Amino acid sequence: MNILKLIQKRYTAKKYNADKAIPQDKIEALKEILRLSPSSINIQPWKFTFVQNHEIKAQLASVSMHNTEKINQAKLLVVFSVADDLDAFQKVVDNELPQARRDWYNQIKASKPEADLKKWFSNQVYIALGVGLTASVALGLDSTPMEGIETDKYRTILNMTTYKPLFAMAVGYGSEDDFNRIEITPKSRRLQENVIETI
Ligand SMILES: Cc1cc2nc3c(=O)[nH]c(=O)nc-3n(C[C@H](O)[C@H](O)[C@H](O)COP(=O)(O)O)c2cc1C
């Protein structure tokens, strides 16, 4: 299917088929696709936690506001986290990034207040969400982006110290009777003439 058709077809799943397993090769592909997400200066200040373990997923679901049921039904939950400890992340930069990027990052770090640097990190993680949503539909999977989660409780459950959860994405097969399926709830967007300017 071409990319426009895929994007027209993608929707936020509100109800999943809890019986249909995701082939593991699709999950492995999604891991690699997220790893390949682009980021400013290739800084990659993220961690993607793939939760397939039923008990841990249930614990996370219980601290996910109006998203509890979806997370329990969906076979996979991906938690998107951002680097939160700048000293720990400096080690990542020093050990894992090439010299030119390291120098560039060090300059940016020296020029920005810590809060701005962290905001810039978070912006990069949202790019990966866009990649993940598009990749899911391309893999024949349905998904739900979710900011409606209790991020501090996620952090505790996942035992995260140097990264901080920002949002999550449920992935699976949407239920046939999900009211939000594209056939039942057509896409709703602002008009192209109001959001696209061509010069
Ligand atoms: C960053 C982000 C956070 C979202 N958080 C939630 C959420 O917590 N729960 C939910 O059901 N939908 C959530 N949504 C889904 C949006 O409501 C949805 O993308 C929007 O209404 C457009 O509908 P569509 O995705 O079906 O095209 C979120 C979407 C984004 C991009």
mmCIF file of C-alpha atoms and ligand atoms in Angstrom:
data_model
loop_
_atom_site.group_PDB
_atom_site.id
_atom_site.type_symbol
_atom_site.label_atom_id
_atom_site.label_comp_id
_atom_site.label_asym_id
_atom_site.label_seq_id
_atom_site.Cartn_x
_atom_site.Cartn_y
_atom_site.Cartn_z
ATOM 1 C CA MET A 1 0.000 0.000 0.000
ATOM 2 C CA ASN A 2 1.359 3.454 -0.789
ATOM 3 C CA ILE A 3 2.285 5.810 2.026
ATOM 4 C CA LEU A 4 -0.690 8.176 1.542
ATOM 5 C CA LYS A 5 -3.135 5.255 1.731
ATOM 6 C CA LEU A 6 -1.406 3.993 4.879
ATOM 7 C CA ILE A 7 -1.614 7.379 6.586
ATOM 8 C CA GLN A 8 -5.280 7.721 5.590
ATOM 9 C CA LYS A 9 -5.912 4.306 7.106
ATOM 10 C CA ARG A 10 -4.044 4.843 10.409
ATOM 11 C CA TYR A 11 -6.215 5.652 13.391
ATOM 12 C CA THR A 12 -5.836 5.747 17.147
ATOM 13 C CA ALA A 13 -7.057 2.373 18.375
ATOM 14 C CA LYS A 14 -9.348 2.623 21.397
ATOM 15 C CA LYS A 15 -10.096 -1.108 21.737
ATOM 16 C CA TYR A 16 -7.894 -4.087 20.922
ATOM 17 C CA ASN A 17 -8.423 -7.726 20.093
ATOM 18 C CA ALA A 18 -6.854 -9.249 23.211
ATOM 19 C CA ASP A 19 -6.585 -12.714 21.641
ATOM 20 C CA LYS A 20 -4.499 -11.958 18.563
ATOM 21 C CA ALA A 21 -0.741 -12.185 19.099
ATOM 22 C CA ILE A 22 1.710 -9.954 17.224
ATOM 23 C CA PRO A 23 4.307 -11.968 15.263
ATOM 24 C CA GLN A 24 7.623 -11.445 17.054
ATOM 25 C CA ASP A 25 9.392 -10.464 13.814
ATOM 26 C CA LYS A 26 7.127 -7.414 13.563
ATOM 27 C CA ILE A 27 8.051 -6.422 17.114
ATOM 28 C CA GLU A 28 11.748 -6.842 16.295
ATOM 29 C CA ALA A 29 11.273 -4.697 13.170
ATOM 30 C CA LEU A 30 9.617 -1.995 15.275
ATOM 31 C CA LYS A 31 12.594 -1.983 17.670
ATOM 32 C CA GLU A 32 15.012 -1.457 14.816
ATOM 33 C CA ILE A 33 12.792 1.201 13.201
ATOM 34 C CA LEU A 34 12.653 3.196 16.458
ATOM 35 C CA ARG A 35 16.406 2.893 16.851
ATOM 36 C CA LEU A 36 16.769 4.433 13.391
ATOM 37 C CA SER A 37 14.603 7.481 14.208
ATOM 38 C CA PRO A 38 16.175 10.807 13.300
ATOM 39 C CA SER A 39 17.064 13.452 15.902
ATOM 40 C CA SER A 40 18.700 16.861 15.984
ATOM 41 C CA ILE A 41 22.502 16.494 15.618
ATOM 42 C CA ASN A 42 21.798 12.735 15.898
ATOM 43 C CA ILE A 43 21.731 13.126 19.691
ATOM 44 C CA GLN A 44 19.342 10.160 20.328
ATOM 45 C CA PRO A 45 18.496 11.069 23.971
ATOM 46 C CA TRP A 46 15.981 8.239 24.326
ATOM 47 C CA LYS A 47 15.126 4.809 25.631
ATOM 48 C CA PHE A 48 12.335 2.672 24.191
ATOM 49 C CA THR A 49 11.026 0.066 26.615
ATOM 50 C CA PHE A 50 9.158 -2.789 24.947
ATOM 51 C CA VAL A 51 6.766 -4.309 27.469
ATOM 52 C CA GLN A 52 5.337 -7.675 26.452
ATOM 53 C CA ASN A 53 5.399 -9.156 29.966
ATOM 54 C CA HIS A 54 1.756 -9.442 30.946
ATOM 55 C CA GLU A 55 2.173 -8.630 34.663
ATOM 56 C CA ILE A 56 4.341 -5.575 34.154
ATOM 57 C CA LYS A 57 2.036 -4.346 31.397
ATOM 58 C CA ALA A 58 -0.915 -4.733 33.798
ATOM 59 C CA GLN A 59 0.927 -2.738 36.472
ATOM 60 C CA LEU A 60 1.588 0.054 33.972
ATOM 61 C CA ALA A 61 -2.009 -0.118 32.719
ATOM 62 C CA SER A 62 -3.249 0.473 36.271
ATOM 63 C CA VAL A 63 -1.512 3.883 36.340
ATOM 64 C CA SER A 64 -2.598 4.965 32.860
ATOM 65 C CA MET A 65 -5.714 7.079 33.465
ATOM 66 C CA HIS A 66 -8.337 6.516 30.722
ATOM 67 C CA ASN A 67 -5.949 4.220 28.846
ATOM 68 C CA THR A 68 -6.001 1.274 31.279
ATOM 69 C CA GLU A 69 -8.208 -1.037 29.262
ATOM 70 C CA LYS A 70 -6.425 -0.462 25.953
ATOM 71 C CA ILE A 71 -3.060 -1.285 27.490
ATOM 72 C CA ASN A 72 -4.396 -4.455 29.074
ATOM 73 C CA GLN A 73 -5.868 -5.577 25.739
ATOM 74 C CA ALA A 74 -2.954 -4.611 23.484
ATOM 75 C CA LYS A 75 -0.198 -7.202 23.236
ATOM 76 C CA LEU A 76 2.635 -4.657 23.280
ATOM 77 C CA LEU A 77 3.280 -1.430 25.134
ATOM 78 C CA VAL A 78 6.236 0.725 24.121
ATOM 79 C CA VAL A 79 7.277 3.311 26.709
ATOM 80 C CA PHE A 80 9.192 6.303 25.318
ATOM 81 C CA SER A 81 11.622 7.832 27.816
ATOM 82 C CA VAL A 82 14.023 10.740 27.701
ATOM 83 C CA ALA A 83 17.478 11.216 29.201
ATOM 84 C CA ASP A 84 16.941 12.975 32.523
ATOM 85 C CA ASP A 85 20.310 12.799 34.254
ATOM 86 C CA LEU A 86 22.719 15.015 32.344
ATOM 87 C CA ASP A 87 25.846 13.518 33.928
ATOM 88 C CA ALA A 88 24.760 10.006 33.019
ATOM 89 C CA PHE A 89 23.842 11.143 29.516
ATOM 90 C CA GLN A 90 27.252 12.782 29.125
ATOM 91 C CA LYS A 91 28.742 9.291 29.468
ATOM 92 C CA VAL A 92 26.452 8.071 26.680
ATOM 93 C CA VAL A 93 27.589 10.962 24.494
ATOM 94 C CA ASP A 94 31.250 10.322 25.300
ATOM 95 C CA ASN A 95 31.055 6.559 24.754
ATOM 96 C CA GLU A 96 28.532 6.165 21.969
ATOM 97 C CA LEU A 97 28.603 9.218 19.722
ATOM 98 C CA PRO A 98 31.281 10.129 17.173
ATOM 99 C CA GLN A 99 33.706 12.951 18.037
ATOM 100 C CA ALA A 100 32.076 15.587 15.800
ATOM 101 C CA ARG A 101 28.625 15.062 17.369
ATOM 102 C CA ARG A 102 30.130 15.025 20.853
ATOM 103 C CA ASP A 103 31.808 18.396 20.261
ATOM 104 C CA TRP A 104 28.599 19.824 18.852
ATOM 105 C CA TYR A 105 26.565 18.542 21.786
ATOM 106 C CA ASN A 106 29.059 19.960 24.276
ATOM 107 C CA GLN A 107 28.719 23.382 22.649
ATOM 108 C CA ILE A 108 24.914 23.225 22.753
ATOM 109 C CA LYS A 109 25.014 22.066 26.379
ATOM 110 C CA ALA A 110 27.279 24.960 27.354
ATOM 111 C CA SER A 111 24.983 27.476 25.638
ATOM 112 C CA LYS A 112 21.587 26.456 27.038
ATOM 113 C CA PRO A 113 20.045 26.464 30.507
ATOM 114 C CA GLU A 114 19.448 22.890 31.731
ATOM 115 C CA ALA A 115 15.646 23.194 31.377
ATOM 116 C CA ASP A 116 15.986 24.194 27.707
ATOM 117 C CA LEU A 117 18.375 21.339 27.023
ATOM 118 C CA LYS A 118 15.931 18.864 28.550
ATOM 119 C CA LYS A 119 13.037 20.332 26.560
ATOM 120 C CA TRP A 120 15.117 19.936 23.401
ATOM 121 C CA PHE A 121 15.764 16.287 24.355
ATOM 122 C CA SER A 122 12.021 15.669 24.796
ATOM 123 C CA ASN A 123 11.278 17.183 21.386
ATOM 124 C CA GLN A 124 13.497 14.522 19.833
ATOM 125 C CA VAL A 125 11.585 11.698 21.520
ATOM 126 C CA TYR A 126 8.318 12.908 19.970
ATOM 127 C CA ILE A 127 9.877 12.461 16.521
ATOM 128 C CA ALA A 128 10.321 8.784 17.338
ATOM 129 C CA LEU A 129 6.614 8.571 18.242
ATOM 130 C CA GLY A 130 5.717 9.757 14.735
ATOM 131 C CA VAL A 131 8.066 7.172 13.289
ATOM 132 C CA GLY A 132 6.579 4.466 15.521
ATOM 133 C CA LEU A 133 2.960 5.250 14.623
ATOM 134 C CA THR A 134 3.716 5.244 10.900
ATOM 135 C CA ALA A 135 5.814 2.101 11.166
ATOM 136 C CA SER A 136 3.045 0.295 13.055
ATOM 137 C CA VAL A 137 0.464 0.818 10.327
ATOM 138 C CA ALA A 138 3.041 -0.127 7.681
ATOM 139 C CA LEU A 139 3.596 -3.389 9.576
ATOM 140 C CA GLY A 140 -0.158 -4.053 9.535
ATOM 141 C CA LEU A 141 -0.554 -3.198 13.224
ATOM 142 C CA ASP A 142 -2.826 -0.770 15.044
ATOM 143 C CA SER A 143 -1.539 1.589 17.701
ATOM 144 C CA THR A 144 -2.440 4.188 20.323
ATOM 145 C CA PRO A 145 -0.181 7.124 21.213
ATOM 146 C CA MET A 146 -0.722 7.987 24.885
ATOM 147 C CA GLU A 147 0.301 10.981 26.925
ATOM 148 C CA GLY A 148 -2.409 9.970 29.373
ATOM 149 C CA ILE A 149 -0.139 7.993 31.671
ATOM 150 C CA GLU A 150 1.256 8.685 35.150
ATOM 151 C CA THR A 151 4.874 9.095 34.152
ATOM 152 C CA ASP A 152 6.294 9.193 37.710
ATOM 153 C CA LYS A 153 4.609 5.881 38.531
ATOM 154 C CA TYR A 154 5.858 4.405 35.258
ATOM 155 C CA ARG A 155 9.355 5.442 36.277
ATOM 156 C CA THR A 156 9.046 3.632 39.597
ATOM 157 C CA ILE A 157 7.545 0.470 38.084
ATOM 158 C CA LEU A 158 10.231 0.359 35.395
ATOM 159 C CA ASN A 159 12.991 1.157 37.893
ATOM 160 C CA MET A 160 14.330 3.973 35.754
ATOM 161 C CA THR A 161 16.997 6.202 37.192
ATOM 162 C CA THR A 162 18.723 8.132 34.429
ATOM 163 C CA TYR A 163 15.789 8.196 31.981
ATOM 164 C CA LYS A 164 12.274 9.485 32.548
ATOM 165 C CA PRO A 165 9.113 8.152 30.807
ATOM 166 C CA LEU A 166 7.299 10.764 28.688
ATOM 167 C CA PHE A 167 4.504 8.876 26.920
ATOM 168 C CA ALA A 168 3.673 5.428 25.601
ATOM 169 C CA MET A 169 2.350 3.648 22.527
ATOM 170 C CA ALA A 170 0.082 0.609 22.695
ATOM 171 C CA VAL A 171 0.406 -1.739 19.714
ATOM 172 C CA GLY A 172 -1.704 -4.689 18.591
ATOM 173 C CA TYR A 173 -4.686 -5.556 16.450
ATOM 174 C CA GLY A 174 -7.643 -3.209 16.814
ATOM 175 C CA SER A 175 -10.939 -4.769 17.790
ATOM 176 C CA GLU A 176 -13.534 -5.169 14.992
ATOM 177 C CA ASP A 177 -16.008 -3.179 17.089
ATOM 178 C CA ASP A 178 -13.682 -0.285 17.984
ATOM 179 C CA PHE A 179 -15.789 2.855 17.427
ATOM 180 C CA ASN A 180 -12.651 4.711 16.379
ATOM 181 C CA ARG A 181 -11.942 2.468 13.365
ATOM 182 C CA ILE A 182 -11.611 4.545 10.238
ATOM 183 C CA GLU A 183 -14.735 2.979 8.645
ATOM 184 C CA ILE A 184 -16.851 4.110 11.618
ATOM 185 C CA THR A 185 -15.147 7.363 12.622
ATOM 186 C CA PRO A 186 -13.723 9.049 9.524
ATOM 187 C CA LYS A 187 -10.520 11.071 9.863
ATOM 188 C CA SER A 188 -11.102 14.542 11.229
ATOM 189 C CA ARG A 189 -8.525 17.166 10.367
ATOM 190 C CA ARG A 190 -8.302 20.878 9.621
ATOM 191 C CA LEU A 191 -8.556 21.680 5.921
ATOM 192 C CA GLN A 192 -5.418 21.472 3.832
ATOM 193 C CA GLU A 193 -5.836 25.106 2.716
ATOM 194 C CA ASN A 194 -5.716 26.172 6.381
ATOM 195 C CA VAL A 195 -2.649 24.221 7.384
ATOM 196 C CA ILE A 196 -0.566 24.087 4.205
ATOM 197 C CA GLU A 197 0.881 27.172 2.635
ATOM 198 C CA THR A 198 2.449 26.890 -0.798
ATOM 199 C CA ILE A 199 4.686 29.694 -1.971
HETATM 200 C C1 LIG B 1 1.229 12.875 21.712
HETATM 201 C C2 LIG B 1 -0.140 12.263 21.665
HETATM 202 C C3 LIG B 1 -0.772 11.887 22.843
HETATM 203 C C4 LIG B 1 -2.013 11.245 22.798
HETATM 204 N N1 LIG B 1 -2.559 10.755 23.966
HETATM 205 C C5 LIG B 1 -3.667 9.954 23.882
HETATM 206 C C6 LIG B 1 -4.138 9.226 25.022
HETATM 207 O O1 LIG B 1 -3.589 9.314 26.123
HETATM 208 N N2 LIG B 1 -5.201 8.391 24.862
HETATM 209 C C7 LIG B 1 -5.837 8.247 23.647
HETATM 210 O O2 LIG B 1 -6.806 7.467 23.565
HETATM 211 N N3 LIG B 1 -5.428 8.938 22.556
HETATM 212 C C8 LIG B 1 -4.359 9.768 22.637
HETATM 213 N N4 LIG B 1 -3.898 10.422 21.512
HETATM 214 C C9 LIG B 1 -4.613 10.260 20.237
HETATM 215 C C10 LIG B 1 -5.169 11.557 19.639
HETATM 216 O O3 LIG B 1 -6.331 11.944 20.296
HETATM 217 C C11 LIG B 1 -5.398 11.297 18.139
HETATM 218 O O4 LIG B 1 -4.170 11.083 17.512
HETATM 219 C C12 LIG B 1 -6.115 12.446 17.431
HETATM 220 O O5 LIG B 1 -7.409 12.642 17.943
HETATM 221 C C13 LIG B 1 -6.221 12.174 15.927
HETATM 222 O O6 LIG B 1 -6.901 10.967 15.676
HETATM 223 P P1 LIG B 1 -6.256 9.768 14.874
HETATM 224 O O7 LIG B 1 -4.950 9.434 15.522
HETATM 225 O O8 LIG B 1 -7.250 8.620 15.031
HETATM 226 O O9 LIG B 1 -6.087 10.180 13.455
HETATM 227 C C14 LIG B 1 -2.673 11.075 21.558
HETATM 228 C C15 LIG B 1 -2.037 11.499 20.376
HETATM 229 C C16 LIG B 1 -0.779 12.058 20.420
HETATM 230 C C17 LIG B 1 -0.099 12.417 19.117
#
